[in-house]
Amino acid sequence: MRDLVQVGQAAFFLLMAFIIPLAIWKGGMPERVGAATILAMTAWRFSSFPWMPSRYTIVDPASLITDLIGVAGFGFLALQALRWWPVWATSLQLLSLSAHFARWADIAITPMVYALMRYAPTYGVLIALFLGASAEETLHNVL
């Protein structure tokens, strides 16, 4: 399972390396704040790893905090920005957050399912940010 998680993380960072600069360069202020939110989530996860290693058999507090950062950041954007993509991003982060509550409630989910529930929605957040930044660029080119 560790190998699969590492491959997934490598794919996430490759996507991030493409989408975050695009959002900063081509997007408006909401896209830049969204990129900063993803960077804050990633920075927290990496800074917390040495003293809170990732676990899949119990609730992972570092990932829980990471998802709370995402819900707060994208939730703020969904309420303030006149964009569709922060609503998608917030919804996806809520899905990721629900994985922790499922694990806490001791619903019989395997560690692999918990890992997928934690990480997979964040790929969707990156895609939503990419689509939002692309739509913003297209809008500026048309006007």
mmCIF file of C-alpha atoms in Angstrom:
data_model
loop_
_atom_site.group_PDB
_atom_site.id
_atom_site.type_symbol
_atom_site.label_atom_id
_atom_site.label_comp_id
_atom_site.label_asym_id
_atom_site.label_seq_id
_atom_site.Cartn_x
_atom_site.Cartn_y
_atom_site.Cartn_z
ATOM 1 C CA MET A 1 0.000 0.000 0.000
ATOM 2 C CA ARG A 2 2.884 2.365 0.753
ATOM 3 C CA ASP A 3 4.096 2.125 -2.871
ATOM 4 C CA LEU A 4 0.655 3.011 -4.204
ATOM 5 C CA VAL A 5 0.426 6.011 -1.865
ATOM 6 C CA GLN A 6 3.878 7.187 -2.964
ATOM 7 C CA VAL A 7 2.904 6.925 -6.638
ATOM 8 C CA GLY A 8 -0.259 8.896 -5.892
ATOM 9 C CA GLN A 9 1.717 11.566 -4.071
ATOM 10 C CA ALA A 10 4.186 11.842 -6.952
ATOM 11 C CA ALA A 11 1.300 12.308 -9.395
ATOM 12 C CA PHE A 12 -0.220 14.949 -7.097
ATOM 13 C CA PHE A 13 3.032 16.909 -6.977
ATOM 14 C CA LEU A 14 3.416 16.730 -10.754
ATOM 15 C CA LEU A 15 -0.082 18.141 -11.144
ATOM 16 C CA MET A 16 0.690 20.778 -8.533
ATOM 17 C CA ALA A 17 3.884 21.783 -10.335
ATOM 18 C CA PHE A 18 1.803 22.539 -13.435
ATOM 19 C CA ILE A 19 -1.453 23.905 -11.971
ATOM 20 C CA ILE A 20 -0.224 26.183 -9.148
ATOM 21 C CA PRO A 21 2.007 28.340 -11.407
ATOM 22 C CA LEU A 22 -0.767 28.443 -14.014
ATOM 23 C CA ALA A 23 -3.294 29.636 -11.411
ATOM 24 C CA ILE A 24 -0.918 32.326 -10.174
ATOM 25 C CA TRP A 25 0.058 33.467 -13.671
ATOM 26 C CA LYS A 26 -3.248 33.250 -15.563
ATOM 27 C CA GLY A 27 -5.871 33.335 -12.820
ATOM 28 C CA GLY A 28 -7.450 36.189 -10.945
ATOM 29 C CA MET A 29 -7.235 36.843 -7.227
ATOM 30 C CA PRO A 30 -9.537 33.905 -6.290
ATOM 31 C CA GLU A 31 -7.348 31.502 -8.252
ATOM 32 C CA ARG A 32 -4.251 32.869 -6.528
ATOM 33 C CA VAL A 33 -5.892 32.440 -3.122
ATOM 34 C CA GLY A 34 -6.876 28.906 -4.135
ATOM 35 C CA ALA A 35 -3.277 28.171 -5.112
ATOM 36 C CA ALA A 36 -2.107 29.604 -1.776
ATOM 37 C CA THR A 37 -4.626 27.380 0.031
ATOM 38 C CA ILE A 38 -3.264 24.277 -1.667
ATOM 39 C CA LEU A 39 0.286 25.378 -0.881
ATOM 40 C CA ALA A 40 -0.688 25.965 2.768
ATOM 41 C CA MET A 41 -2.236 22.504 2.943
ATOM 42 C CA THR A 42 0.908 20.969 1.469
ATOM 43 C CA ALA A 43 3.235 22.984 3.712
ATOM 44 C CA TRP A 44 1.296 21.931 6.816
ATOM 45 C CA ARG A 45 1.339 18.290 5.762
ATOM 46 C CA PHE A 46 5.089 18.282 5.182
ATOM 47 C CA SER A 47 5.919 20.252 8.308
ATOM 48 C CA SER A 48 3.763 17.999 10.489
ATOM 49 C CA PHE A 49 4.976 14.691 9.068
ATOM 50 C CA PRO A 50 8.092 14.309 11.272
ATOM 51 C CA TRP A 51 6.076 14.481 14.484
ATOM 52 C CA MET A 52 2.719 13.216 13.180
ATOM 53 C CA PRO A 53 3.431 10.442 10.661
ATOM 54 C CA SER A 54 0.576 9.373 8.426
ATOM 55 C CA ARG A 55 -1.504 6.464 9.635
ATOM 56 C CA TYR A 56 -4.287 4.639 7.885
ATOM 57 C CA THR A 57 -5.653 2.490 10.712
ATOM 58 C CA ILE A 58 -6.691 5.421 12.964
ATOM 59 C CA VAL A 59 -7.717 9.010 12.334
ATOM 60 C CA ASP A 60 -4.682 10.868 11.034
ATOM 61 C CA PRO A 61 -4.627 14.219 12.895
ATOM 62 C CA ALA A 62 -2.227 15.901 10.457
ATOM 63 C CA SER A 63 -4.413 15.021 7.470
ATOM 64 C CA LEU A 64 -7.498 16.098 9.395
ATOM 65 C CA ILE A 65 -5.949 19.528 9.978
ATOM 66 C CA THR A 66 -4.864 19.648 6.330
ATOM 67 C CA ASP A 67 -8.439 19.043 5.222
ATOM 68 C CA LEU A 68 -9.752 21.642 7.687
ATOM 69 C CA ILE A 69 -7.349 24.180 6.145
ATOM 70 C CA GLY A 70 -8.729 23.268 2.715
ATOM 71 C CA VAL A 71 -12.372 23.502 3.777
ATOM 72 C CA ALA A 72 -11.752 26.877 5.451
ATOM 73 C CA GLY A 73 -9.784 28.340 2.529
ATOM 74 C CA PHE A 74 -12.016 27.102 -0.258
ATOM 75 C CA GLY A 75 -15.151 27.708 1.804
ATOM 76 C CA PHE A 76 -14.114 31.343 2.202
ATOM 77 C CA LEU A 77 -13.564 31.580 -1.544
ATOM 78 C CA ALA A 78 -16.913 29.920 -2.272
ATOM 79 C CA LEU A 79 -18.657 32.563 -0.159
ATOM 80 C CA GLN A 80 -16.663 35.578 -1.363
ATOM 81 C CA ALA A 81 -15.591 34.979 -4.957
ATOM 82 C CA LEU A 82 -17.944 35.131 -7.888
ATOM 83 C CA ARG A 83 -16.618 31.873 -9.276
ATOM 84 C CA TRP A 84 -18.034 28.361 -9.636
ATOM 85 C CA TRP A 85 -14.850 26.382 -9.001
ATOM 86 C CA PRO A 86 -14.453 27.219 -5.253
ATOM 87 C CA VAL A 87 -17.848 25.592 -4.631
ATOM 88 C CA TRP A 88 -16.560 22.422 -6.290
ATOM 89 C CA ALA A 89 -13.294 22.613 -4.346
ATOM 90 C CA THR A 90 -15.094 23.082 -1.028
ATOM 91 C CA SER A 91 -17.402 20.154 -1.774
ATOM 92 C CA LEU A 92 -14.459 17.925 -2.624
ATOM 93 C CA GLN A 93 -12.610 18.959 0.534
ATOM 94 C CA LEU A 94 -15.732 18.123 2.551
ATOM 95 C CA LEU A 95 -15.633 14.650 1.008
ATOM 96 C CA SER A 96 -12.025 14.318 2.101
ATOM 97 C CA LEU A 97 -12.942 15.569 5.578
ATOM 98 C CA SER A 98 -15.730 12.991 5.811
ATOM 99 C CA ALA A 99 -13.123 10.221 5.549
ATOM 100 C CA HIS A 100 -11.795 11.211 8.962
ATOM 101 C CA PHE A 101 -15.251 11.100 10.494
ATOM 102 C CA ALA A 102 -15.856 7.678 8.951
ATOM 103 C CA ARG A 103 -12.588 6.426 10.452
ATOM 104 C CA TRP A 104 -13.389 8.069 13.809
ATOM 105 C CA ALA A 105 -16.872 6.516 13.883
ATOM 106 C CA ASP A 106 -15.135 3.174 13.340
ATOM 107 C CA ILE A 107 -17.054 2.417 10.198
ATOM 108 C CA ALA A 108 -15.492 -0.716 8.782
ATOM 109 C CA ILE A 109 -13.314 0.769 6.058
ATOM 110 C CA THR A 110 -9.994 -0.704 5.109
ATOM 111 C CA PRO A 111 -6.817 1.390 5.346
ATOM 112 C CA MET A 112 -6.643 1.561 1.531
ATOM 113 C CA VAL A 113 -10.175 2.964 1.301
ATOM 114 C CA TYR A 114 -9.361 5.487 4.032
ATOM 115 C CA ALA A 115 -6.259 6.563 2.104
ATOM 116 C CA LEU A 116 -8.257 6.965 -1.114
ATOM 117 C CA MET A 117 -11.014 8.872 0.662
ATOM 118 C CA ARG A 118 -8.400 11.218 2.136
ATOM 119 C CA TYR A 119 -6.388 11.934 -0.989
ATOM 120 C CA ALA A 120 -8.531 11.415 -4.098
ATOM 121 C CA PRO A 121 -10.808 14.458 -3.667
ATOM 122 C CA THR A 122 -7.785 16.768 -3.562
ATOM 123 C CA TYR A 123 -6.960 15.767 -7.160
ATOM 124 C CA GLY A 124 -10.410 17.071 -8.036
ATOM 125 C CA VAL A 125 -9.607 20.323 -6.236
ATOM 126 C CA LEU A 126 -6.519 20.752 -8.408
ATOM 127 C CA ILE A 127 -8.563 20.072 -11.536
ATOM 128 C CA ALA A 128 -11.229 22.581 -10.415
ATOM 129 C CA LEU A 129 -8.498 25.178 -9.835
ATOM 130 C CA PHE A 130 -7.060 24.447 -13.287
ATOM 131 C CA LEU A 131 -10.470 24.833 -14.922
ATOM 132 C CA GLY A 132 -11.125 28.024 -12.973
ATOM 133 C CA ALA A 133 -7.788 29.551 -13.965
ATOM 134 C CA SER A 134 -8.320 28.499 -17.585
ATOM 135 C CA ALA A 135 -11.814 30.003 -17.613
ATOM 136 C CA GLU A 136 -10.492 33.240 -16.121
ATOM 137 C CA GLU A 137 -7.792 33.474 -18.793
ATOM 138 C CA THR A 138 -10.314 32.770 -21.549
ATOM 139 C CA LEU A 139 -12.645 35.432 -20.174
ATOM 140 C CA HIS A 140 -9.860 38.026 -20.208
ATOM 141 C CA ASN A 141 -8.859 37.066 -23.751
ATOM 142 C CA VAL A 142 -12.442 37.454 -24.972
ATOM 143 C CA LEU A 143 -12.913 40.830 -23.320
#
